[in-house]
């Protein structure tokens, strides 16, 4: 009995640390994998001639339809720039600027990358060009001089209206705050891990666990959270793409079908809703065994859409990105989701000895899962960083190093 309690306690401590670390690092805001490489005009430059176009070069290809920009002139007037065109490559875009710019101007750009992430920036430049002097009037010799008559016009009373000064950033606000984005991503990822864990335990470790009321309730809550967060993420992406408010994005859903992340987000939402409908069947455990391919197949499709809406296609060797990401998330679901189900549900409804036996059966799968996490995580790290040393110098790379070290510790523990 003491051995059983000690094993359960160790597993619980490992689960708490691992689940928190993996979910936190897995959904933490990563640096955008596409970024601005150069701008013409250059940020901070001073020009003698007013530019007519504004060229932006990015490190990676970008969807033209998602790019928008605005210009705040020296008079503080905001001007929305016309949709851009591609430059020499699909990595470059060109905006037309208003004519006769003078003084200090600030241009803001914003776009949705191929990985579905919003990136933005601004470029400020000064134009010293002066307005051309007006030509003098021609005079004709011998012409009679006109008589000038001065008329006194009473001065009108001037009324000054105070207009609040807005910063440049006030002109270019994202339609949805960042914090809810991360919360929805956290909920979506956590619910997915729970569903994978429940399915794995039911099919491989403790058949009949979904017959328990607490397991059914857990599955239904997780499926509702999965579907709801997917729909909300789809609406946020639509708002980003169309530069509208969150509620206004409903009328722009058709536009996101033109992008790969958008179409995958729609599929992701539909699949999440289907999983939710199935989870509310009265005898879900019988449904899973009678149609053993249904929910695993839907979860597999969900993992594919999740990979397409992440960074898997925006890095090197994109053809390997999606399957690697699917394997990585599935392994996390088996290891962390399965362990949570064993400790939170199975352990509470069987004897300690039976719980230990279930955990031991789980051990072989856990080893494979952790090895998969380490291998796929290392591979994704190599794909992300062209320069190996950037792993230690960039914030995203340092987070990946911590994650890999944590997985290494999990591998030792699993062994």
mmCIF file of C-alpha atoms in Angstrom:
data_model
loop_
_atom_site.group_PDB
_atom_site.id
_atom_site.type_symbol
_atom_site.label_atom_id
_atom_site.label_comp_id
_atom_site.label_asym_id
_atom_site.label_seq_id
_atom_site.Cartn_x
_atom_site.Cartn_y
_atom_site.Cartn_z
ATOM 1 C CA UNK A 1 0.000 0.000 0.000
ATOM 2 C CA UNK A 2 2.831 2.427 0.827
ATOM 3 C CA UNK A 3 4.548 1.593 -2.452
ATOM 4 C CA UNK A 4 1.340 2.232 -4.345
ATOM 5 C CA UNK A 5 0.755 5.558 -2.623
ATOM 6 C CA UNK A 6 4.356 6.635 -3.257
ATOM 7 C CA UNK A 7 4.127 5.785 -6.943
ATOM 8 C CA UNK A 8 0.835 7.639 -7.259
ATOM 9 C CA UNK A 9 2.262 10.656 -5.451
ATOM 10 C CA UNK A 10 5.326 10.758 -7.719
ATOM 11 C CA UNK A 11 3.165 10.488 -10.807
ATOM 12 C CA UNK A 12 0.921 13.286 -9.566
ATOM 13 C CA UNK A 13 3.861 15.616 -8.925
ATOM 14 C CA UNK A 14 5.318 14.808 -12.321
ATOM 15 C CA UNK A 15 1.971 15.435 -13.983
ATOM 16 C CA UNK A 16 1.478 18.803 -12.321
ATOM 17 C CA UNK A 17 4.904 20.082 -13.341
ATOM 18 C CA UNK A 18 4.881 18.584 -16.818
ATOM 19 C CA UNK A 19 1.348 19.581 -17.747
ATOM 20 C CA UNK A 20 1.842 23.153 -16.622
ATOM 21 C CA UNK A 21 5.201 23.477 -18.357
ATOM 22 C CA UNK A 22 4.196 21.873 -21.638
ATOM 23 C CA UNK A 23 0.911 23.745 -21.972
ATOM 24 C CA UNK A 24 2.537 27.046 -20.977
ATOM 25 C CA UNK A 25 5.429 26.673 -23.396
ATOM 26 C CA UNK A 26 3.232 25.110 -26.034
ATOM 27 C CA UNK A 27 0.865 28.076 -26.174
ATOM 28 C CA UNK A 28 3.170 30.874 -25.079
ATOM 29 C CA UNK A 29 3.306 33.704 -27.582
ATOM 30 C CA UNK A 30 6.170 32.883 -29.917
ATOM 31 C CA UNK A 31 8.041 35.347 -32.027
ATOM 32 C CA UNK A 32 6.432 35.696 -35.427
ATOM 33 C CA UNK A 33 8.251 33.528 -37.960
ATOM 34 C CA UNK A 34 7.815 36.160 -40.651
ATOM 35 C CA UNK A 35 9.249 39.598 -40.073
ATOM 36 C CA UNK A 36 10.061 42.801 -41.892
ATOM 37 C CA UNK A 37 13.454 42.683 -43.612
ATOM 38 C CA UNK A 38 13.643 46.162 -45.137
ATOM 39 C CA UNK A 39 11.590 49.252 -45.943
ATOM 40 C CA UNK A 40 11.829 52.011 -48.530
ATOM 41 C CA UNK A 41 11.596 54.726 -47.198
ATOM 42 C CA UNK A 42 13.787 53.559 -44.340
ATOM 43 C CA UNK A 43 12.560 54.088 -40.800
ATOM 44 C CA UNK A 44 13.956 57.364 -39.438
ATOM 45 C CA UNK A 45 15.163 58.613 -42.832
ATOM 46 C CA UNK A 46 15.024 62.223 -44.063
ATOM 47 C CA UNK A 47 14.126 62.746 -47.718
ATOM 48 C CA UNK A 48 14.480 65.763 -50.016
ATOM 49 C CA UNK A 49 11.845 64.482 -52.434
ATOM 50 C CA UNK A 50 8.434 63.189 -51.378
ATOM 51 C CA UNK A 51 8.116 59.433 -52.085
ATOM 52 C CA UNK A 52 5.211 58.167 -54.153
ATOM 53 C CA UNK A 53 5.400 54.514 -53.054
ATOM 54 C CA UNK A 54 6.296 52.582 -49.917
ATOM 55 C CA UNK A 55 7.991 49.210 -50.406
ATOM 56 C CA UNK A 56 8.218 46.541 -47.708
ATOM 57 C CA UNK A 57 10.359 43.415 -47.991
ATOM 58 C CA UNK A 58 9.682 40.481 -45.639
ATOM 59 C CA UNK A 59 11.782 37.434 -44.851
ATOM 60 C CA UNK A 60 9.073 35.034 -46.013
ATOM 61 C CA UNK A 61 6.164 34.915 -48.432
ATOM 62 C CA UNK A 62 3.014 36.705 -47.307
ATOM 63 C CA UNK A 63 -0.668 36.638 -48.323
ATOM 64 C CA UNK A 64 -1.339 39.873 -50.210
ATOM 65 C CA UNK A 65 -5.033 40.073 -49.299
ATOM 66 C CA UNK A 66 -4.276 40.370 -45.585
ATOM 67 C CA UNK A 67 -1.919 43.364 -45.869
ATOM 68 C CA UNK A 68 -3.253 46.777 -44.871
ATOM 69 C CA UNK A 69 -1.579 50.084 -44.076
ATOM 70 C CA UNK A 70 -2.327 53.620 -42.967
ATOM 71 C CA UNK A 71 -0.407 56.872 -43.034
ATOM 72 C CA UNK A 72 -0.505 59.629 -40.430
ATOM 73 C CA UNK A 73 0.795 62.792 -42.058
ATOM 74 C CA UNK A 74 2.512 65.788 -40.518
ATOM 75 C CA UNK A 75 -0.893 67.429 -40.078
ATOM 76 C CA UNK A 76 -2.112 64.478 -37.987
ATOM 77 C CA UNK A 77 -4.619 63.372 -40.617
ATOM 78 C CA UNK A 78 -5.043 59.639 -40.951
ATOM 79 C CA UNK A 79 -5.171 58.187 -44.485
ATOM 80 C CA UNK A 80 -5.932 54.548 -45.261
ATOM 81 C CA UNK A 81 -3.631 53.402 -48.052
ATOM 82 C CA UNK A 82 -4.970 51.526 -51.058
ATOM 83 C CA UNK A 83 -4.465 47.739 -51.146
ATOM 84 C CA UNK A 84 -0.868 46.885 -52.035
ATOM 85 C CA UNK A 85 0.592 44.985 -54.955
ATOM 86 C CA UNK A 86 3.380 42.436 -54.931
ATOM 87 C CA UNK A 87 6.881 43.702 -55.595
ATOM 88 C CA UNK A 88 9.612 41.766 -57.397
ATOM 89 C CA UNK A 89 8.764 38.669 -55.331
ATOM 90 C CA UNK A 90 5.884 37.461 -53.164
ATOM 91 C CA UNK A 91 8.004 38.474 -50.170
ATOM 92 C CA UNK A 92 7.634 42.155 -51.113
ATOM 93 C CA UNK A 93 4.610 44.457 -51.190
ATOM 94 C CA UNK A 94 4.253 48.013 -52.473
ATOM 95 C CA UNK A 95 1.806 50.663 -51.210
ATOM 96 C CA UNK A 96 0.994 53.874 -53.096
ATOM 97 C CA UNK A 97 1.454 57.015 -50.969
ATOM 98 C CA UNK A 98 -0.537 60.261 -51.135
ATOM 99 C CA UNK A 99 1.115 62.994 -53.258
ATOM 100 C CA UNK A 100 3.109 65.985 -51.959
ATOM 101 C CA UNK A 101 3.996 64.625 -48.531
ATOM 102 C CA UNK A 102 5.891 67.026 -46.274
ATOM 103 C CA UNK A 103 7.135 67.026 -42.714
ATOM 104 C CA UNK A 104 7.130 64.016 -40.411
ATOM 105 C CA UNK A 105 5.028 61.069 -41.598
ATOM 106 C CA UNK A 106 4.383 57.747 -39.899
ATOM 107 C CA UNK A 107 3.203 54.724 -41.867
ATOM 108 C CA UNK A 108 1.782 51.642 -40.160
ATOM 109 C CA UNK A 109 1.533 48.206 -41.781
ATOM 110 C CA UNK A 110 -0.298 45.128 -40.620
ATOM 111 C CA UNK A 111 -0.806 41.658 -42.081
ATOM 112 C CA UNK A 112 -1.732 38.083 -41.238
ATOM 113 C CA UNK A 113 1.105 35.642 -41.928
ATOM 114 C CA UNK A 114 0.765 32.225 -43.542
ATOM 115 C CA UNK A 115 0.779 30.743 -40.040
ATOM 116 C CA UNK A 116 -2.280 32.801 -39.080
ATOM 117 C CA UNK A 117 -0.415 35.172 -36.770
ATOM 118 C CA UNK A 118 -0.909 38.933 -36.929
ATOM 119 C CA UNK A 119 2.268 40.967 -37.321
ATOM 120 C CA UNK A 120 2.540 44.737 -37.598
ATOM 121 C CA UNK A 121 4.993 47.589 -37.454
ATOM 122 C CA UNK A 122 5.540 51.216 -38.346
ATOM 123 C CA UNK A 123 8.002 53.311 -40.328
ATOM 124 C CA UNK A 124 8.549 57.038 -39.737
ATOM 125 C CA UNK A 125 10.232 59.337 -42.255
ATOM 126 C CA UNK A 126 10.637 63.081 -42.778
ATOM 127 C CA UNK A 127 10.226 64.939 -46.079
ATOM 128 C CA UNK A 128 12.070 68.265 -46.392
ATOM 129 C CA UNK A 129 10.748 69.029 -49.885
ATOM 130 C CA UNK A 130 9.285 72.525 -50.118
ATOM 131 C CA UNK A 131 6.354 73.474 -52.283
ATOM 132 C CA UNK A 132 7.450 74.875 -55.665
ATOM 133 C CA UNK A 133 7.244 78.716 -55.786
ATOM 134 C CA UNK A 134 4.456 80.118 -57.889
ATOM 135 C CA UNK A 135 5.492 81.646 -61.235
ATOM 136 C CA UNK A 136 5.492 85.476 -61.386
ATOM 137 C CA UNK A 137 2.797 87.133 -63.467
ATOM 138 C CA UNK A 138 3.916 88.351 -66.890
ATOM 139 C CA UNK A 139 3.869 92.135 -67.490
ATOM 140 C CA UNK A 140 3.325 93.952 -70.768
ATOM 141 C CA UNK A 141 5.273 97.152 -71.449
ATOM 142 C CA UNK A 142 3.150 100.184 -72.085
ATOM 143 C CA UNK A 143 0.111 98.728 -70.428
ATOM 144 C CA UNK A 144 -1.702 101.152 -68.170
ATOM 145 C CA UNK A 145 -1.115 100.582 -64.525
ATOM 146 C CA UNK A 146 -4.157 99.316 -62.735
ATOM 147 C CA UNK A 147 -5.443 101.287 -59.846
ATOM 148 C CA UNK A 148 -5.441 99.315 -56.624
ATOM 149 C CA UNK A 149 -8.284 99.893 -54.244
ATOM 150 C CA UNK A 150 -7.926 98.708 -50.681
ATOM 151 C CA UNK A 151 -11.078 97.536 -48.980
ATOM 152 C CA UNK A 152 -11.108 97.179 -45.253
ATOM 153 C CA UNK A 153 -12.740 93.912 -44.200
ATOM 154 C CA UNK A 154 -13.604 93.525 -40.557
ATOM 155 C CA UNK A 155 -11.824 90.605 -38.913
ATOM 156 C CA UNK A 156 -14.036 87.701 -38.030
ATOM 157 C CA UNK A 157 -14.037 86.322 -34.566
ATOM 158 C CA UNK A 158 -12.003 83.100 -34.490
ATOM 159 C CA UNK A 159 -13.155 80.158 -32.412
ATOM 160 C CA UNK A 160 -10.543 77.627 -31.344
ATOM 161 C CA UNK A 161 -11.643 74.033 -30.898
ATOM 162 C CA UNK A 162 -9.409 71.798 -28.863
ATOM 163 C CA UNK A 163 -8.962 68.395 -30.532
ATOM 164 C CA UNK A 164 -7.436 65.672 -28.373
ATOM 165 C CA UNK A 165 -4.092 64.507 -29.682
ATOM 166 C CA UNK A 166 -3.918 60.851 -30.611
ATOM 167 C CA UNK A 167 -0.746 58.851 -30.808
ATOM 168 C CA UNK A 168 0.090 57.008 -33.992
ATOM 169 C CA UNK A 169 -0.718 53.712 -32.304
ATOM 170 C CA UNK A 170 -4.268 54.907 -31.618
ATOM 171 C CA UNK A 171 -4.912 54.858 -35.350
ATOM 172 C CA UNK A 172 -3.955 51.246 -35.819
ATOM 173 C CA UNK A 173 -5.508 49.010 -33.187
ATOM 174 C CA UNK A 174 -5.995 45.280 -33.500
ATOM 175 C CA UNK A 175 -9.677 44.295 -33.403
ATOM 176 C CA UNK A 176 -9.122 41.895 -30.519
ATOM 177 C CA UNK A 177 -6.744 42.036 -27.510
ATOM 178 C CA UNK A 178 -3.839 39.631 -27.150
ATOM 179 C CA UNK A 179 -4.738 38.177 -23.738
ATOM 180 C CA UNK A 180 -7.981 36.458 -24.837
ATOM 181 C CA UNK A 181 -6.127 35.033 -27.841
ATOM 182 C CA UNK A 182 -3.690 33.254 -25.544
ATOM 183 C CA UNK A 183 -6.474 32.148 -23.194
ATOM 184 C CA UNK A 184 -8.452 30.570 -26.049
ATOM 185 C CA UNK A 185 -5.304 28.865 -27.341
ATOM 186 C CA UNK A 186 -4.547 27.529 -23.863
ATOM 187 C CA UNK A 187 -8.104 26.203 -23.450
ATOM 188 C CA UNK A 188 -8.097 24.631 -26.915
ATOM 189 C CA UNK A 189 -4.784 22.860 -26.377
ATOM 190 C CA UNK A 190 -5.669 21.649 -22.885
ATOM 191 C CA UNK A 191 -9.077 20.319 -23.964
ATOM 192 C CA UNK A 192 -7.446 18.479 -26.870
ATOM 193 C CA UNK A 193 -4.933 16.785 -24.564
ATOM 194 C CA UNK A 194 -7.732 15.645 -22.247
ATOM 195 C CA UNK A 195 -9.757 14.160 -25.115
ATOM 196 C CA UNK A 196 -6.737 12.311 -26.506
ATOM 197 C CA UNK A 197 -5.940 11.018 -23.027
ATOM 198 C CA UNK A 198 -9.498 9.819 -22.415
ATOM 199 C CA UNK A 199 -9.615 8.004 -25.735
ATOM 200 C CA UNK A 200 -6.215 6.386 -25.224
ATOM 201 C CA UNK A 201 -7.045 5.145 -21.722
ATOM 202 C CA UNK A 202 -10.413 3.773 -22.864
ATOM 203 C CA UNK A 203 -8.955 1.887 -25.818
ATOM 204 C CA UNK A 204 -5.635 0.706 -24.376
ATOM 205 C CA UNK A 205 -5.352 0.977 -20.585
ATOM 206 C CA UNK A 206 -8.676 0.779 -18.726
ATOM 207 C CA UNK A 207 -11.551 -0.258 -20.969
ATOM 208 C CA UNK A 208 -14.884 0.964 -19.637
ATOM 209 C CA UNK A 209 -13.588 4.137 -18.021
ATOM 210 C CA UNK A 210 -15.940 6.199 -20.204
ATOM 211 C CA UNK A 211 -18.830 4.352 -18.601
ATOM 212 C CA UNK A 212 -18.101 6.311 -15.413
ATOM 213 C CA UNK A 213 -20.185 9.435 -14.887
ATOM 214 C CA UNK A 214 -17.144 11.572 -14.090
ATOM 215 C CA UNK A 215 -15.395 10.453 -17.288
ATOM 216 C CA UNK A 216 -18.459 11.250 -19.402
ATOM 217 C CA UNK A 217 -18.763 14.660 -17.790
ATOM 218 C CA UNK A 218 -15.068 15.345 -18.340
ATOM 219 C CA UNK A 219 -15.294 14.352 -21.995
ATOM 220 C CA UNK A 220 -18.348 16.520 -22.592
ATOM 221 C CA UNK A 221 -16.825 19.560 -20.918
ATOM 222 C CA UNK A 222 -13.569 19.101 -22.842
ATOM 223 C CA UNK A 223 -15.384 18.688 -26.159
ATOM 224 C CA UNK A 224 -17.498 21.808 -25.563
ATOM 225 C CA UNK A 225 -14.378 23.805 -24.687
ATOM 226 C CA UNK A 226 -12.616 22.420 -27.755
ATOM 227 C CA UNK A 227 -15.427 23.401 -30.128
ATOM 228 C CA UNK A 228 -16.094 26.793 -28.510
ATOM 229 C CA UNK A 229 -12.455 27.870 -28.467
ATOM 230 C CA UNK A 230 -12.039 26.752 -32.096
ATOM 231 C CA UNK A 231 -15.012 28.862 -33.209
ATOM 232 C CA UNK A 232 -13.737 31.881 -31.272
ATOM 233 C CA UNK A 233 -10.278 31.505 -32.824
ATOM 234 C CA UNK A 234 -11.884 31.371 -36.264
ATOM 235 C CA UNK A 235 -13.781 34.612 -35.591
ATOM 236 C CA UNK A 236 -10.621 36.322 -34.341
ATOM 237 C CA UNK A 237 -8.770 35.311 -37.500
ATOM 238 C CA UNK A 238 -11.638 36.651 -39.613
ATOM 239 C CA UNK A 239 -11.477 39.954 -37.714
ATOM 240 C CA UNK A 240 -7.716 40.106 -38.262
ATOM 241 C CA UNK A 241 -7.997 39.398 -41.967
ATOM 242 C CA UNK A 242 -10.796 41.880 -42.656
ATOM 243 C CA UNK A 243 -9.637 44.522 -40.129
ATOM 244 C CA UNK A 244 -13.056 44.557 -38.494
ATOM 245 C CA UNK A 245 -14.309 44.185 -34.953
ATOM 246 C CA UNK A 246 -14.811 40.789 -33.350
ATOM 247 C CA UNK A 247 -18.581 40.801 -33.870
ATOM 248 C CA UNK A 248 -18.192 42.314 -37.316
ATOM 249 C CA UNK A 249 -16.052 39.350 -38.330
ATOM 250 C CA UNK A 250 -19.182 37.199 -38.677
ATOM 251 C CA UNK A 251 -20.008 38.923 -41.945
ATOM 252 C CA UNK A 252 -16.472 38.362 -43.248
ATOM 253 C CA UNK A 253 -16.184 34.617 -42.716
ATOM 254 C CA UNK A 254 -16.377 33.945 -46.447
ATOM 255 C CA UNK A 255 -13.165 35.924 -46.973
ATOM 256 C CA UNK A 256 -11.078 33.583 -44.827
ATOM 257 C CA UNK A 257 -11.817 30.695 -47.192
ATOM 258 C CA UNK A 258 -9.324 32.283 -49.585
ATOM 259 C CA UNK A 259 -6.473 31.566 -47.153
ATOM 260 C CA UNK A 260 -5.127 28.207 -45.996
ATOM 261 C CA UNK A 261 -5.189 29.065 -42.263
ATOM 262 C CA UNK A 262 -8.737 30.395 -42.616
ATOM 263 C CA UNK A 263 -10.103 27.318 -44.385
ATOM 264 C CA UNK A 264 -8.374 25.088 -41.844
ATOM 265 C CA UNK A 265 -9.879 27.088 -38.980
ATOM 266 C CA UNK A 266 -13.334 26.508 -40.448
ATOM 267 C CA UNK A 267 -12.648 22.773 -40.730
ATOM 268 C CA UNK A 268 -11.240 22.786 -37.215
ATOM 269 C CA UNK A 269 -14.440 24.366 -35.877
ATOM 270 C CA UNK A 270 -16.658 21.888 -37.741
ATOM 271 C CA UNK A 271 -14.659 18.890 -36.501
ATOM 272 C CA UNK A 272 -14.729 20.233 -32.951
ATOM 273 C CA UNK A 273 -18.517 20.554 -33.101
ATOM 274 C CA UNK A 274 -18.846 16.988 -34.439
ATOM 275 C CA UNK A 275 -16.736 15.650 -31.575
ATOM 276 C CA UNK A 276 -18.930 17.595 -29.168
ATOM 277 C CA UNK A 277 -22.125 16.107 -30.606
ATOM 278 C CA UNK A 278 -20.748 12.563 -30.371
ATOM 279 C CA UNK A 279 -19.584 13.053 -26.787
ATOM 280 C CA UNK A 280 -23.161 13.795 -25.684
ATOM 281 C CA UNK A 281 -24.427 10.408 -26.771
ATOM 282 C CA UNK A 282 -25.855 8.484 -23.837
ATOM 283 C CA UNK A 283 -23.562 5.449 -24.128
ATOM 284 C CA UNK A 284 -20.432 7.020 -25.475
ATOM 285 C CA UNK A 285 -18.242 4.068 -24.441
ATOM 286 C CA UNK A 286 -20.253 1.727 -26.667
ATOM 287 C CA UNK A 287 -20.108 4.189 -29.545
ATOM 288 C CA UNK A 288 -16.324 4.342 -29.319
ATOM 289 C CA UNK A 289 -15.913 0.556 -29.451
ATOM 290 C CA UNK A 290 -18.610 -0.016 -32.087
ATOM 291 C CA UNK A 291 -17.146 2.649 -34.376
ATOM 292 C CA UNK A 292 -13.565 2.561 -33.168
ATOM 293 C CA UNK A 293 -12.397 4.698 -36.096
ATOM 294 C CA UNK A 294 -14.827 7.610 -35.666
ATOM 295 C CA UNK A 295 -13.500 9.711 -32.789
ATOM 296 C CA UNK A 296 -9.821 8.771 -33.380
ATOM 297 C CA UNK A 297 -10.306 9.763 -37.016
ATOM 298 C CA UNK A 298 -11.903 13.077 -36.087
ATOM 299 C CA UNK A 299 -9.148 13.816 -33.573
ATOM 300 C CA UNK A 300 -6.529 12.984 -36.203
ATOM 301 C CA UNK A 301 -8.152 15.422 -38.640
ATOM 302 C CA UNK A 302 -8.322 17.997 -35.860
ATOM 303 C CA UNK A 303 -4.576 17.599 -35.258
ATOM 304 C CA UNK A 304 -3.930 18.224 -38.954
ATOM 305 C CA UNK A 305 -5.966 21.438 -38.955
ATOM 306 C CA UNK A 306 -4.179 22.518 -35.778
ATOM 307 C CA UNK A 307 -0.822 22.029 -37.492
ATOM 308 C CA UNK A 308 -1.918 24.014 -40.550
ATOM 309 C CA UNK A 309 -3.008 26.952 -38.399
ATOM 310 C CA UNK A 310 0.288 27.010 -36.502
ATOM 311 C CA UNK A 311 3.909 27.475 -37.496
ATOM 312 C CA UNK A 312 4.375 24.113 -39.205
ATOM 313 C CA UNK A 313 4.219 25.496 -42.749
ATOM 314 C CA UNK A 314 6.109 28.730 -42.133
ATOM 315 C CA UNK A 315 9.496 27.146 -41.480
ATOM 316 C CA UNK A 316 12.095 25.241 -43.493
ATOM 317 C CA UNK A 317 11.214 21.815 -44.898
ATOM 318 C CA UNK A 318 7.517 22.620 -44.739
ATOM 319 C CA UNK A 319 6.553 19.212 -46.143
ATOM 320 C CA UNK A 320 7.694 17.616 -42.870
ATOM 321 C CA UNK A 321 6.181 20.277 -40.624
ATOM 322 C CA UNK A 322 2.570 19.092 -40.502
ATOM 323 C CA UNK A 323 3.209 15.358 -39.798
ATOM 324 C CA UNK A 324 5.848 16.273 -37.215
ATOM 325 C CA UNK A 325 3.463 18.627 -35.451
ATOM 326 C CA UNK A 326 0.673 16.013 -35.511
ATOM 327 C CA UNK A 327 2.981 13.420 -33.940
ATOM 328 C CA UNK A 328 4.178 15.917 -31.332
ATOM 329 C CA UNK A 329 0.689 16.910 -30.176
ATOM 330 C CA UNK A 330 -0.611 13.326 -30.230
ATOM 331 C CA UNK A 331 2.316 12.199 -28.070
ATOM 332 C CA UNK A 332 1.637 15.036 -25.623
ATOM 333 C CA UNK A 333 -2.001 13.936 -25.430
ATOM 334 C CA UNK A 334 -1.108 10.302 -24.719
ATOM 335 C CA UNK A 335 1.499 11.193 -22.090
ATOM 336 C CA UNK A 336 -0.036 14.156 -20.290
ATOM 337 C CA UNK A 337 -3.725 13.674 -21.057
ATOM 338 C CA UNK A 338 -3.530 9.942 -20.377
ATOM 339 C CA UNK A 339 -1.708 10.464 -17.102
ATOM 340 C CA UNK A 340 -4.251 13.041 -15.967
ATOM 341 C CA UNK A 341 -7.117 10.639 -16.731
ATOM 342 C CA UNK A 342 -5.405 7.809 -14.868
ATOM 343 C CA UNK A 343 -4.771 9.886 -11.765
ATOM 344 C CA UNK A 344 -7.931 11.976 -11.762
ATOM 345 C CA UNK A 345 -10.502 9.376 -12.844
ATOM 346 C CA UNK A 346 -9.213 5.792 -12.871
ATOM 347 C CA UNK A 347 -7.335 6.106 -9.583
ATOM 348 C CA UNK A 348 -10.448 7.421 -7.834
ATOM 349 C CA UNK A 349 -12.587 4.443 -8.834
ATOM 350 C CA UNK A 350 -10.273 1.436 -8.367
ATOM 351 C CA UNK A 351 -8.108 0.074 -5.586
ATOM 352 C CA UNK A 352 -4.553 1.419 -5.176
ATOM 353 C CA UNK A 353 -3.125 -1.883 -6.408
ATOM 354 C CA UNK A 354 -5.249 -1.778 -9.566
ATOM 355 C CA UNK A 355 -4.230 1.842 -10.082
ATOM 356 C CA UNK A 356 -0.540 0.927 -9.894
ATOM 357 C CA UNK A 357 -1.070 -1.898 -12.376
ATOM 358 C CA UNK A 358 -2.759 0.525 -14.761
ATOM 359 C CA UNK A 359 0.099 2.994 -14.369
ATOM 360 C CA UNK A 360 2.624 0.270 -15.125
ATOM 361 C CA UNK A 361 0.768 -0.640 -18.307
ATOM 362 C CA UNK A 362 0.789 3.029 -19.117
ATOM 363 C CA UNK A 363 4.577 3.168 -18.639
ATOM 364 C CA UNK A 364 5.529 1.601 -21.975
ATOM 365 C CA UNK A 365 3.306 4.027 -23.880
ATOM 366 C CA UNK A 366 4.686 6.897 -21.816
ATOM 367 C CA UNK A 367 8.267 6.060 -22.833
ATOM 368 C CA UNK A 368 7.359 6.064 -26.514
ATOM 369 C CA UNK A 369 5.412 9.304 -26.100
ATOM 370 C CA UNK A 370 8.220 11.157 -24.349
ATOM 371 C CA UNK A 371 10.785 9.957 -26.896
ATOM 372 C CA UNK A 372 8.461 11.188 -29.647
ATOM 373 C CA UNK A 373 8.120 14.551 -27.912
ATOM 374 C CA UNK A 374 11.897 14.977 -27.656
ATOM 375 C CA UNK A 375 12.604 13.899 -31.249
ATOM 376 C CA UNK A 376 9.827 15.962 -32.847
ATOM 377 C CA UNK A 377 10.587 18.950 -30.632
ATOM 378 C CA UNK A 378 14.265 18.838 -31.629
ATOM 379 C CA UNK A 379 13.364 18.557 -35.302
ATOM 380 C CA UNK A 380 10.967 21.506 -35.133
ATOM 381 C CA UNK A 381 13.681 23.507 -33.397
ATOM 382 C CA UNK A 382 16.106 22.856 -36.267
ATOM 383 C CA UNK A 383 13.436 23.857 -38.775
ATOM 384 C CA UNK A 384 12.695 27.092 -36.970
ATOM 385 C CA UNK A 385 16.245 28.345 -36.472
ATOM 386 C CA UNK A 386 18.480 28.760 -39.517
ATOM 387 C CA UNK A 387 21.392 29.601 -37.262
ATOM 388 C CA UNK A 388 21.840 26.994 -34.480
ATOM 389 C CA UNK A 389 23.232 29.658 -32.142
ATOM 390 C CA UNK A 390 19.976 31.629 -32.391
ATOM 391 C CA UNK A 391 18.427 28.958 -30.174
ATOM 392 C CA UNK A 392 20.356 30.455 -27.270
ATOM 393 C CA UNK A 393 19.997 34.122 -28.230
ATOM 394 C CA UNK A 394 16.291 34.430 -29.135
ATOM 395 C CA UNK A 395 13.419 34.280 -26.656
ATOM 396 C CA UNK A 396 11.635 31.588 -28.638
ATOM 397 C CA UNK A 397 14.808 29.498 -28.835
ATOM 398 C CA UNK A 398 15.428 29.750 -25.098
ATOM 399 C CA UNK A 399 11.878 28.576 -24.404
ATOM 400 C CA UNK A 400 12.447 25.606 -26.691
ATOM 401 C CA UNK A 401 15.663 24.718 -24.852
ATOM 402 C CA UNK A 402 13.798 24.747 -21.532
ATOM 403 C CA UNK A 403 11.069 22.605 -23.049
ATOM 404 C CA UNK A 404 13.552 20.058 -24.407
ATOM 405 C CA UNK A 405 15.328 19.867 -21.047
ATOM 406 C CA UNK A 406 11.971 19.280 -19.364
ATOM 407 C CA UNK A 407 11.159 16.515 -21.827
ATOM 408 C CA UNK A 408 14.563 14.981 -21.176
ATOM 409 C CA UNK A 409 13.775 14.897 -17.461
ATOM 410 C CA UNK A 410 10.394 13.360 -18.239
ATOM 411 C CA UNK A 411 12.158 10.679 -20.296
ATOM 412 C CA UNK A 412 14.424 9.798 -17.375
ATOM 413 C CA UNK A 413 11.412 9.685 -15.060
ATOM 414 C CA UNK A 414 9.457 7.487 -17.472
ATOM 415 C CA UNK A 415 12.383 5.102 -17.660
#
